[in-house]
Amino acid sequence: MAEKIDERPQNSRRVFINNVDAYTSKNIARFLDLCVVGASLVFAGEADVEEEDDRLHDDQAEIKDGTFQIVGTVSSQTEEKCSFIAEQYSHHTKREDLLHHLLKCDVIIYDVTQHADQIDEAQWAVSALYEEMDRFPAAKTFILVSTVLTWAMTKPADKDYPETPLTDSNYRRRKAHPNFHRHISLEKLVVKLGKTKSSRFSTYVVASGLQYGMEEHVFHLFFKMSWMGEVSHVPIFGDGSNIIPTIHINDLAGIIQNVIDHKPKVQYFVAVDDSKNTMEDIIKAITLMLGPGKTRNVSKEEIYLIQNLTQTEIDSLLVNLPIEAPYLKDNFNIQWVSETGMVQNIEQVIEEYKESRGLLPIRMCIVGPPAVGKSTIAEKICKHYNLHHIKLKEAIAEALENLELCVRTEDEENDQDDDQEFWDTLRENMNENGGRLDDQYVIRIMKDKLRTKPCMNQGFVLDGFPKTCEQAKELFTGDGEPEDLESKHATKIIPEFVFSVNATDDFLKNRVLNLPETVVEGTSYMPEQFLQRLARFRDRNVEDEMPLNYFEDLEIHPEHLEITSDNDNEYQLIIDKICKKVGKPRNYGPILEKVEEEKRRQVKERLNEQAAQRVEEERREEEEAQHRDQRWGEWSQHLVEVKRQELDLLESQSEPLRDYLMQDVMPTLTQGLIECCRLRPDDPIDFLAEYLLQNNPEA
Ligand SMILES: *[C@@H]1O[C@H](CO)[C@@H](O)[C@H](O)[C@H]1NC(C)=O
Ligand SMILES: *[C@@H]1O[C@H](CO)[C@@H](O)[C@H](O)[C@H]1NC(C)=O
Ligand SMILES: *[C@@H]1O[C@H](CO)[C@@H](O)[C@H](O)[C@H]1NC(C)=O
């Protein structure tokens, strides 16, 4: 591995970051990966020498000239390696091996704001590196990313003016929140170990404000609640007046970049933006932008009911700490993305949130003749993608209801005059038209509906509307300001997908005629009414007046789907076609839960499979054992048989010998024995042998 370091261009830096798959570290890594070493030393303007083009051709995590090469530990190895991470090591890597990896890096960053269990490791790492300092081939920098919670109990800078914010120059007086004593001890250790020989081993502490941006970290809870729109009011814990020091995650990364480039003399920094927003400011800003727009005060203790907040996260959200960071503003060269804080930049922050979490709305329009099954399809699609089903009739009824409610109640927040006027106009118009509304009002109501927070957040399926090309034009490009097609995220409502469901007149007539009378009674599916509606629909959909033309002109090519049978299977086929075209859900909520459930199901299935496999194996083993026993038995039997056969063989083979003995030897022997009895020699054996020898018939 040593050679690999030498291959690296002189000015490139190898950076280690712990937990590089978690929010803070991942975003710092992503940021540094796009930086050129030393860029923050150059003044703005010259600084952004981004080599986008080169990078595109640079598929493998090759070492780039003058850039940061990121390595780090990950908590789960299963996750796919991010493109900006050159090497990753398991969380369980042995310390001895980890030290080996650390020693190959120029910069070691330890973030302890997310997982308190990283404190021990950070403490070990800085101490171990300190011990090895004299053997470093080149100088190393250690950066601890800590939290402003180590300041939470600090006495005000000025006793007489307690509102005066603290600044980073007060850092020696800082006092930690009771749950953050270990953090502050670590901060002190890190600073101390960098004092011995800072030219070889320099150490820094960056005390970060609460991080936001991208996936939003601790604030995600409020973003998600607002986006989902399932509660009417977003809770504020306590009275909401606590000042929360914050920093955009990319600005924090920028500060770290500056520390690496500048290697300043000062070792301790506070990383916060200028905002000094209260909890109430922040939550109100989020919910106003994402919906539902209202907050409610709940007791501080209720925060404990939010199940997956850790103690660290709760302590962080409840902190009250006016603090400023003049040092970095005076000495660093930061390309701030959110210098004035989250509330001031809420629109951009929310765009980023949606993008990072893939929460992009799906907007869809389904058109087709009456009774073709648009609503059934729309309903199923809405369920699958967690979208809002928009039907003209319901939208109008809801609008009237809301207007009436606003006009009747003395609600200061709403602009009553406007509501009153619109309400009067609508009623008048309906009276004149026999209960129908003019297109202009219909369009206004639909436009408002499509611009509600839920429709903007999750998206919608527009069911059977617009009916004409004219309506489409008015609805999507009204207001005299054409929708900005370039900007992906403008408050636009133009559907991304258009489906035209069609069937022959005969089929539709047949279908309606076959509906049971109880269903049809009093609806527009009564035969005459239906035929009129169908005729009207066909009239409207002649070549140049079809709403489909409007979409064609915008290059939103409608997909044509043909219904030919009442079979449920066919509906499912149509739904499958639509889902294939639209792609994966871009939501969390039930859909994500479904995915999780599916994952769990798969895991369970795998477990079941494994269990079944084990049972099968056991069965097989048992069978084999039986087999073995059986074979053993057979074998022993066989053995006996073989022995018997051998004996037989031996016997049969010995037969000629016996015959020979009987025929040729026995008579002589008998004769010999008789002689022996008669003569009674001194040595009968000797005599017998001699006798046999002399009377051998063959001799
Ligand atoms: C809480 O858990 C939900 C799902 O269980 C998750 O989507 C959300 O991100 C978590 N919130 C925080 C703040 O970790
Ligand atoms: C919440 O409490 C604060 C401070 O007591 C108060 O100013 C604010 O109006 C309250 N907000 C709501 C929605 O009740
Ligand atoms: C729908 O089907 C009818 C009858 O088959 C046909 O006349 C019409 O052109 C079709 N419309 C579209 C948009 O395909």
mmCIF file of C-alpha atoms in Angstrom, residues 203-508:
data_model
loop_
_atom_site.group_PDB
_atom_site.id
_atom_site.type_symbol
_atom_site.label_atom_id
_atom_site.label_comp_id
_atom_site.label_asym_id
_atom_site.label_seq_id
_atom_site.Cartn_x
_atom_site.Cartn_y
_atom_site.Cartn_z
ATOM 1 C CA THR A 203 -5.250 19.698 15.998
ATOM 2 C CA TYR A 204 -8.502 21.655 15.754
ATOM 3 C CA VAL A 205 -11.943 21.641 17.282
ATOM 4 C CA VAL A 206 -14.931 22.887 15.313
ATOM 5 C CA ALA A 207 -17.922 23.315 17.621
ATOM 6 C CA SER A 208 -20.788 23.056 15.201
ATOM 7 C CA GLY A 209 -24.215 24.607 15.547
ATOM 8 C CA LEU A 210 -27.179 22.342 14.858
ATOM 9 C CA GLN A 211 -26.769 21.220 11.283
ATOM 10 C CA TYR A 212 -29.428 21.570 8.633
ATOM 11 C CA GLY A 213 -29.554 21.388 4.840
ATOM 12 C CA MET A 214 -29.764 18.398 2.501
ATOM 13 C CA GLU A 215 -31.546 15.662 4.455
ATOM 14 C CA GLU A 216 -31.996 18.064 7.409
ATOM 15 C CA HIS A 217 -30.604 15.983 10.258
ATOM 16 C CA VAL A 218 -32.380 16.766 13.573
ATOM 17 C CA PHE A 219 -34.773 19.143 11.885
ATOM 18 C CA HIS A 220 -35.999 16.404 9.574
ATOM 19 C CA LEU A 221 -38.783 15.609 11.981
ATOM 20 C CA PHE A 222 -40.381 19.018 11.353
ATOM 21 C CA PHE A 223 -39.794 18.893 7.624
ATOM 22 C CA LYS A 224 -41.319 15.471 7.326
ATOM 23 C CA MET A 225 -44.317 16.304 9.475
ATOM 24 C CA SER A 226 -44.967 19.418 7.402
ATOM 25 C CA TRP A 227 -44.460 17.721 4.072
ATOM 26 C CA MET A 228 -46.705 14.812 4.932
ATOM 27 C CA GLY A 229 -49.459 17.194 5.987
ATOM 28 C CA GLU A 230 -51.042 14.544 8.184
ATOM 29 C CA VAL A 231 -51.259 16.846 11.207
ATOM 30 C CA SER A 232 -53.145 20.118 11.167
ATOM 31 C CA HIS A 233 -50.575 21.829 13.368
ATOM 32 C CA VAL A 234 -46.853 21.211 13.702
ATOM 33 C CA PRO A 235 -45.808 21.085 17.362
ATOM 34 C CA ILE A 236 -43.378 23.518 18.959
ATOM 35 C CA PHE A 237 -41.868 22.036 22.089
ATOM 36 C CA GLY A 238 -41.855 24.443 25.015
ATOM 37 C CA ASP A 239 -42.643 28.057 24.259
ATOM 38 C CA GLY A 240 -40.321 28.046 21.261
ATOM 39 C CA SER A 241 -38.353 31.080 22.407
ATOM 40 C CA ASN A 242 -35.029 29.251 22.763
ATOM 41 C CA ILE A 243 -32.345 30.465 20.387
ATOM 42 C CA ILE A 244 -30.887 27.583 18.411
ATOM 43 C CA PRO A 245 -27.418 28.098 16.905
ATOM 44 C CA THR A 246 -27.475 26.583 13.422
ATOM 45 C CA ILE A 247 -25.181 26.006 10.470
ATOM 46 C CA HIS A 248 -25.870 24.728 6.986
ATOM 47 C CA ILE A 249 -24.048 21.456 6.528
ATOM 48 C CA ASN A 250 -22.260 22.752 3.424
ATOM 49 C CA ASP A 251 -21.092 25.831 5.307
ATOM 50 C CA LEU A 252 -19.760 23.592 8.054
ATOM 51 C CA ALA A 253 -17.929 21.645 5.368
ATOM 52 C CA GLY A 254 -16.606 24.933 3.977
ATOM 53 C CA ILE A 255 -15.253 25.852 7.387
ATOM 54 C CA ILE A 256 -13.492 22.497 7.601
ATOM 55 C CA GLN A 257 -12.056 23.048 4.142
ATOM 56 C CA ASN A 258 -10.696 26.382 5.362
ATOM 57 C CA VAL A 259 -9.180 24.805 8.453
ATOM 58 C CA ILE A 260 -7.400 22.237 6.268
ATOM 59 C CA ASP A 261 -6.128 24.835 3.821
ATOM 60 C CA HIS A 262 -5.240 27.611 6.264
ATOM 61 C CA LYS A 263 -3.905 25.576 9.196
ATOM 62 C CA PRO A 264 -4.604 28.554 11.457
ATOM 63 C CA LYS A 265 -2.822 29.215 14.767
ATOM 64 C CA VAL A 266 -6.141 29.287 16.601
ATOM 65 C CA GLN A 267 -7.312 25.777 17.429
ATOM 66 C CA TYR A 268 -10.919 26.276 18.503
ATOM 67 C CA PHE A 269 -13.771 27.491 16.300
ATOM 68 C CA VAL A 270 -17.446 27.907 16.711
ATOM 69 C CA ALA A 271 -19.265 27.159 13.476
ATOM 70 C CA VAL A 272 -22.610 28.956 13.418
ATOM 71 C CA ASP A 273 -24.413 31.208 10.956
ATOM 72 C CA ASP A 274 -25.647 34.733 11.707
ATOM 73 C CA SER A 275 -29.249 33.814 12.277
ATOM 74 C CA LYS A 276 -29.931 33.401 16.006
ATOM 75 C CA ASN A 277 -33.336 31.982 15.101
ATOM 76 C CA THR A 278 -35.601 30.724 17.821
ATOM 77 C CA MET A 279 -37.159 27.307 17.661
ATOM 78 C CA GLU A 280 -40.476 28.996 16.878
ATOM 79 C CA ASP A 281 -38.964 30.999 13.979
ATOM 80 C CA ILE A 282 -37.561 27.847 12.468
ATOM 81 C CA ILE A 283 -40.595 25.627 12.778
ATOM 82 C CA LYS A 284 -42.929 28.360 11.543
ATOM 83 C CA ALA A 285 -40.780 28.970 8.494
ATOM 84 C CA ILE A 286 -40.729 25.282 7.633
ATOM 85 C CA THR A 287 -44.426 24.718 8.020
ATOM 86 C CA LEU A 288 -45.370 27.900 6.170
ATOM 87 C CA MET A 289 -43.410 26.754 3.154
ATOM 88 C CA LEU A 290 -44.299 23.074 3.221
ATOM 89 C CA GLY A 291 -47.699 23.101 4.910
ATOM 90 C CA PRO A 292 -49.935 22.858 6.852
ATOM 91 C CA GLY A 293 -48.831 26.349 7.856
ATOM 92 C CA LYS A 294 -49.894 26.258 11.467
ATOM 93 C CA THR A 295 -48.058 25.476 14.682
ATOM 94 C CA ARG A 296 -49.168 24.728 18.184
ATOM 95 C CA ASN A 297 -47.381 24.997 21.491
ATOM 96 C CA VAL A 298 -46.962 21.738 23.338
ATOM 97 C CA SER A 299 -45.036 21.031 26.514
ATOM 98 C CA LYS A 300 -41.333 20.351 26.320
ATOM 99 C CA GLU A 301 -41.852 16.877 27.670
ATOM 100 C CA GLU A 302 -43.824 15.865 24.613
ATOM 101 C CA ILE A 303 -40.601 15.803 22.658
ATOM 102 C CA TYR A 304 -39.870 12.541 24.444
ATOM 103 C CA LEU A 305 -42.896 11.026 22.768
ATOM 104 C CA ILE A 306 -41.170 11.370 19.416
ATOM 105 C CA GLN A 307 -39.794 7.907 19.507
ATOM 106 C CA ASN A 308 -36.715 7.984 17.411
ATOM 107 C CA LEU A 309 -35.103 11.159 18.719
ATOM 108 C CA THR A 310 -31.980 10.360 20.676
ATOM 109 C CA GLN A 311 -31.192 12.142 23.921
ATOM 110 C CA THR A 312 -28.457 14.048 22.093
ATOM 111 C CA GLU A 313 -30.966 15.246 19.506
ATOM 112 C CA ILE A 314 -33.478 16.282 22.154
ATOM 113 C CA ASP A 315 -30.845 18.180 24.127
ATOM 114 C CA SER A 316 -29.764 19.878 20.933
ATOM 115 C CA LEU A 317 -33.237 21.014 19.923
ATOM 116 C CA LEU A 318 -33.947 22.414 23.375
ATOM 117 C CA VAL A 319 -30.690 24.359 23.654
ATOM 118 C CA ASN A 320 -30.874 28.108 24.192
ATOM 119 C CA LEU A 321 -27.594 29.713 23.244
ATOM 120 C CA PRO A 322 -27.037 33.061 21.542
ATOM 121 C CA ILE A 323 -23.545 32.706 20.101
ATOM 122 C CA GLU A 324 -21.546 34.281 17.276
ATOM 123 C CA ALA A 325 -18.529 33.217 15.287
ATOM 124 C CA PRO A 326 -16.522 36.305 14.374
ATOM 125 C CA TYR A 327 -13.225 34.473 13.942
ATOM 126 C CA LEU A 328 -14.147 32.530 10.870
ATOM 127 C CA LYS A 329 -15.921 35.486 9.345
ATOM 128 C CA ASP A 330 -12.775 37.584 9.660
ATOM 129 C CA ASN A 331 -10.185 35.002 8.758
ATOM 130 C CA PHE A 332 -11.704 32.400 6.501
ATOM 131 C CA ASN A 333 -12.754 32.444 2.914
ATOM 132 C CA ILE A 334 -16.133 30.729 2.997
ATOM 133 C CA GLN A 335 -18.477 30.552 0.024
ATOM 134 C CA TRP A 336 -21.528 30.703 2.271
ATOM 135 C CA VAL A 337 -24.647 28.994 1.063
ATOM 136 C CA SER A 338 -26.695 30.139 4.031
ATOM 137 C CA GLU A 339 -24.879 32.817 5.984
ATOM 138 C CA THR A 340 -28.087 34.362 7.251
ATOM 139 C CA GLY A 341 -29.542 31.066 8.399
ATOM 140 C CA MET A 342 -32.343 28.668 7.762
ATOM 141 C CA VAL A 343 -35.318 31.022 8.092
ATOM 142 C CA GLN A 344 -33.928 33.592 5.663
ATOM 143 C CA ASN A 345 -33.085 30.919 3.117
ATOM 144 C CA ILE A 346 -36.021 28.647 3.701
ATOM 145 C CA GLU A 347 -37.068 28.349 0.059
ATOM 146 C CA GLN A 348 -33.698 27.120 -1.049
ATOM 147 C CA VAL A 349 -33.416 24.882 2.001
ATOM 148 C CA ILE A 350 -36.732 23.264 1.170
ATOM 149 C CA GLU A 351 -35.782 22.696 -2.454
ATOM 150 C CA GLU A 352 -32.652 20.978 -1.245
ATOM 151 C CA TYR A 353 -34.586 18.902 1.254
ATOM 152 C CA LYS A 354 -36.981 17.650 -1.383
ATOM 153 C CA GLU A 355 -34.204 16.883 -3.781
ATOM 154 C CA SER A 356 -31.973 15.107 -1.271
ATOM 155 C CA ARG A 357 -34.795 12.918 -0.106
ATOM 156 C CA GLY A 358 -36.221 12.365 -3.560
ATOM 157 C CA LEU A 359 -39.570 13.898 -2.618
ATOM 158 C CA LEU A 360 -40.611 15.083 -6.030
ATOM 159 C CA PRO A 361 -44.287 15.400 -6.889
ATOM 160 C CA ILE A 362 -45.887 13.188 -9.526
ATOM 161 C CA ARG A 363 -48.446 15.130 -11.534
ATOM 162 C CA MET A 364 -50.690 13.209 -13.824
ATOM 163 C CA CYS A 365 -53.776 13.748 -15.915
ATOM 164 C CA ILE A 366 -56.169 11.031 -17.015
ATOM 165 C CA VAL A 367 -58.666 11.896 -19.761
ATOM 166 C CA GLY A 368 -61.205 9.789 -21.592
ATOM 167 C CA PRO A 369 -64.898 9.381 -22.330
ATOM 168 C CA PRO A 370 -67.457 8.931 -19.549
ATOM 169 C CA ALA A 371 -67.750 5.429 -18.070
ATOM 170 C CA VAL A 372 -64.387 4.354 -19.410
ATOM 171 C CA GLY A 373 -63.119 3.860 -15.832
ATOM 172 C CA LYS A 374 -60.952 6.943 -15.303
ATOM 173 C CA SER A 375 -61.886 7.299 -11.647
ATOM 174 C CA THR A 376 -61.271 3.664 -10.844
ATOM 175 C CA ILE A 377 -57.865 3.871 -12.453
ATOM 176 C CA ALA A 378 -57.092 7.228 -10.834
ATOM 177 C CA GLU A 379 -58.014 5.879 -7.427
ATOM 178 C CA LYS A 380 -55.712 2.910 -7.748
ATOM 179 C CA ILE A 381 -52.875 5.046 -9.030
ATOM 180 C CA CYS A 382 -53.341 7.490 -6.141
ATOM 181 C CA LYS A 383 -53.158 4.641 -3.712
ATOM 182 C CA HIS A 384 -50.039 3.233 -5.281
ATOM 183 C CA TYR A 385 -48.164 6.527 -5.414
ATOM 184 C CA ASN A 386 -49.774 8.261 -2.435
ATOM 185 C CA LEU A 387 -51.107 11.093 -4.595
ATOM 186 C CA HIS A 388 -54.168 13.294 -4.357
ATOM 187 C CA HIS A 389 -57.146 12.420 -6.520
ATOM 188 C CA ILE A 390 -58.594 15.621 -7.988
ATOM 189 C CA LYS A 391 -62.127 15.518 -9.305
ATOM 190 C CA LEU A 392 -63.809 18.620 -10.615
ATOM 191 C CA LYS A 393 -67.049 18.213 -8.718
ATOM 192 C CA GLU A 394 -65.371 17.572 -5.402
ATOM 193 C CA ALA A 395 -62.948 20.444 -5.864
ATOM 194 C CA ILE A 396 -65.780 22.868 -6.482
ATOM 195 C CA ALA A 397 -67.790 21.608 -3.528
ATOM 196 C CA GLU A 398 -64.753 21.872 -1.281
ATOM 197 C CA ALA A 399 -63.963 25.385 -2.484
ATOM 198 C CA LEU A 400 -67.501 26.544 -1.802
ATOM 199 C CA GLU A 401 -67.443 24.956 1.615
ATOM 200 C CA ASN A 402 -64.136 26.581 2.520
ATOM 201 C CA LEU A 403 -65.255 29.971 1.296
ATOM 202 C CA GLU A 404 -68.406 29.737 3.289
ATOM 203 C CA LEU A 405 -66.437 28.784 6.378
ATOM 204 C CA CYS A 406 -64.052 31.706 5.935
ATOM 205 C CA VAL A 407 -66.846 34.178 5.337
ATOM 206 C CA ARG A 408 -68.813 32.999 8.357
ATOM 207 C CA THR A 409 -66.007 32.866 10.908
ATOM 208 C CA GLU A 410 -64.257 35.964 12.079
ATOM 209 C CA ASP A 411 -60.788 34.847 11.114
ATOM 210 C CA GLU A 412 -58.302 37.685 11.274
ATOM 211 C CA GLU A 413 -55.624 35.833 9.362
ATOM 212 C CA ASN A 414 -57.655 35.560 6.193
ATOM 213 C CA ASP A 415 -58.418 38.292 3.789
ATOM 214 C CA GLN A 416 -62.134 38.418 4.370
ATOM 215 C CA ASP A 417 -63.098 40.919 1.728
ATOM 216 C CA ASP A 418 -61.629 38.855 -1.075
ATOM 217 C CA ASP A 419 -63.294 35.718 0.149
ATOM 218 C CA GLN A 420 -66.614 37.430 0.541
ATOM 219 C CA GLU A 421 -66.420 38.846 -2.948
ATOM 220 C CA PHE A 422 -65.502 35.537 -4.562
ATOM 221 C CA TRP A 423 -68.210 33.733 -2.640
ATOM 222 C CA ASP A 424 -70.815 36.248 -3.830
ATOM 223 C CA THR A 425 -69.607 36.024 -7.417
ATOM 224 C CA LEU A 426 -69.763 32.256 -7.432
ATOM 225 C CA ARG A 427 -73.247 32.130 -6.015
ATOM 226 C CA GLU A 428 -74.490 34.687 -8.497
ATOM 227 C CA ASN A 429 -72.879 32.836 -11.368
ATOM 228 C CA MET A 430 -74.392 29.539 -10.306
ATOM 229 C CA ASN A 431 -77.820 31.076 -9.956
ATOM 230 C CA GLU A 432 -77.628 32.509 -13.447
ATOM 231 C CA ASN A 433 -76.403 29.249 -14.985
ATOM 232 C CA GLY A 434 -78.724 26.856 -13.280
ATOM 233 C CA GLY A 435 -76.159 25.527 -10.813
ATOM 234 C CA ARG A 436 -73.213 25.467 -13.194
ATOM 235 C CA LEU A 437 -70.121 27.610 -12.973
ATOM 236 C CA ASP A 438 -68.487 29.496 -15.805
ATOM 237 C CA ASP A 439 -65.171 28.181 -16.998
ATOM 238 C CA GLN A 440 -63.234 31.119 -15.602
ATOM 239 C CA TYR A 441 -64.365 30.300 -12.054
ATOM 240 C CA VAL A 442 -63.874 26.580 -12.533
ATOM 241 C CA ILE A 443 -60.349 27.258 -13.698
ATOM 242 C CA ARG A 444 -59.642 29.504 -10.739
ATOM 243 C CA ILE A 445 -60.889 26.898 -8.286
ATOM 244 C CA MET A 446 -58.906 24.105 -9.932
ATOM 245 C CA LYS A 447 -55.799 26.209 -10.093
ATOM 246 C CA ASP A 448 -56.056 26.980 -6.387
ATOM 247 C CA LYS A 449 -56.614 23.329 -5.657
ATOM 248 C CA LEU A 450 -53.563 22.199 -7.614
ATOM 249 C CA ARG A 451 -51.467 24.796 -5.837
ATOM 250 C CA THR A 452 -52.365 23.613 -2.359
ATOM 251 C CA LYS A 453 -49.480 22.283 -0.290
ATOM 252 C CA PRO A 454 -50.535 18.625 -0.502
ATOM 253 C CA CYS A 455 -50.778 18.773 -4.306
ATOM 254 C CA MET A 456 -47.454 20.585 -4.533
ATOM 255 C CA ASN A 457 -45.771 18.156 -2.146
ATOM 256 C CA GLN A 458 -46.948 14.738 -3.250
ATOM 257 C CA GLY A 459 -48.572 15.518 -6.578
ATOM 258 C CA PHE A 460 -51.966 14.632 -7.986
ATOM 259 C CA VAL A 461 -53.991 12.687 -10.483
ATOM 260 C CA LEU A 462 -56.285 15.038 -12.333
ATOM 261 C CA ASP A 463 -59.342 12.984 -13.192
ATOM 262 C CA GLY A 464 -61.211 13.938 -16.377
ATOM 263 C CA PHE A 465 -60.157 17.564 -16.403
ATOM 264 C CA PRO A 466 -59.342 19.702 -18.408
ATOM 265 C CA LYS A 467 -62.046 18.765 -20.845
ATOM 266 C CA THR A 468 -60.997 21.090 -23.645
ATOM 267 C CA CYS A 469 -57.837 22.489 -25.088
ATOM 268 C CA GLU A 470 -59.037 25.928 -24.023
ATOM 269 C CA GLN A 471 -59.441 24.833 -20.401
ATOM 270 C CA ALA A 472 -56.008 23.263 -20.444
ATOM 271 C CA LYS A 473 -54.469 26.485 -21.681
ATOM 272 C CA GLU A 474 -56.225 28.557 -19.062
ATOM 273 C CA LEU A 475 -55.524 26.175 -16.242
ATOM 274 C CA PHE A 476 -51.844 25.650 -16.861
ATOM 275 C CA THR A 477 -50.800 28.915 -18.429
ATOM 276 C CA GLY A 478 -53.361 31.367 -17.118
ATOM 277 C CA ASP A 479 -52.452 34.438 -15.060
ATOM 278 C CA GLY A 480 -50.703 35.803 -18.139
ATOM 279 C CA GLU A 481 -47.464 34.312 -16.865
ATOM 280 C CA PRO A 482 -46.602 31.168 -18.741
ATOM 281 C CA GLU A 483 -45.349 28.395 -16.547
ATOM 282 C CA ASP A 484 -41.622 28.353 -16.394
ATOM 283 C CA LEU A 485 -40.777 25.142 -18.149
ATOM 284 C CA GLU A 486 -37.078 25.518 -17.603
ATOM 285 C CA SER A 487 -37.157 25.669 -13.847
ATOM 286 C CA LYS A 488 -37.908 22.219 -12.546
ATOM 287 C CA HIS A 489 -39.198 23.375 -9.225
ATOM 288 C CA ALA A 490 -41.140 26.532 -9.902
ATOM 289 C CA THR A 491 -44.611 26.383 -8.449
ATOM 290 C CA LYS A 492 -45.800 24.626 -11.517
ATOM 291 C CA ILE A 493 -48.806 22.434 -11.894
ATOM 292 C CA ILE A 494 -48.438 21.122 -15.435
ATOM 293 C CA PRO A 495 -48.764 17.361 -15.432
ATOM 294 C CA GLU A 496 -45.714 15.355 -16.223
ATOM 295 C CA PHE A 497 -47.758 12.421 -17.526
ATOM 296 C CA VAL A 498 -50.968 12.363 -19.514
ATOM 297 C CA PHE A 499 -52.940 9.184 -20.107
ATOM 298 C CA SER A 500 -55.804 8.974 -22.555
ATOM 299 C CA VAL A 501 -58.040 6.034 -21.759
ATOM 300 C CA ASN A 502 -60.382 5.155 -24.588
ATOM 301 C CA ALA A 503 -62.990 2.630 -25.645
ATOM 302 C CA THR A 504 -65.487 2.321 -28.476
ATOM 303 C CA ASP A 505 -68.922 3.890 -28.109
ATOM 304 C CA ASP A 506 -70.551 0.490 -28.343
ATOM 305 C CA PHE A 507 -68.488 -0.838 -25.525
ATOM 306 C CA LEU A 508 -69.261 2.168 -23.310
#
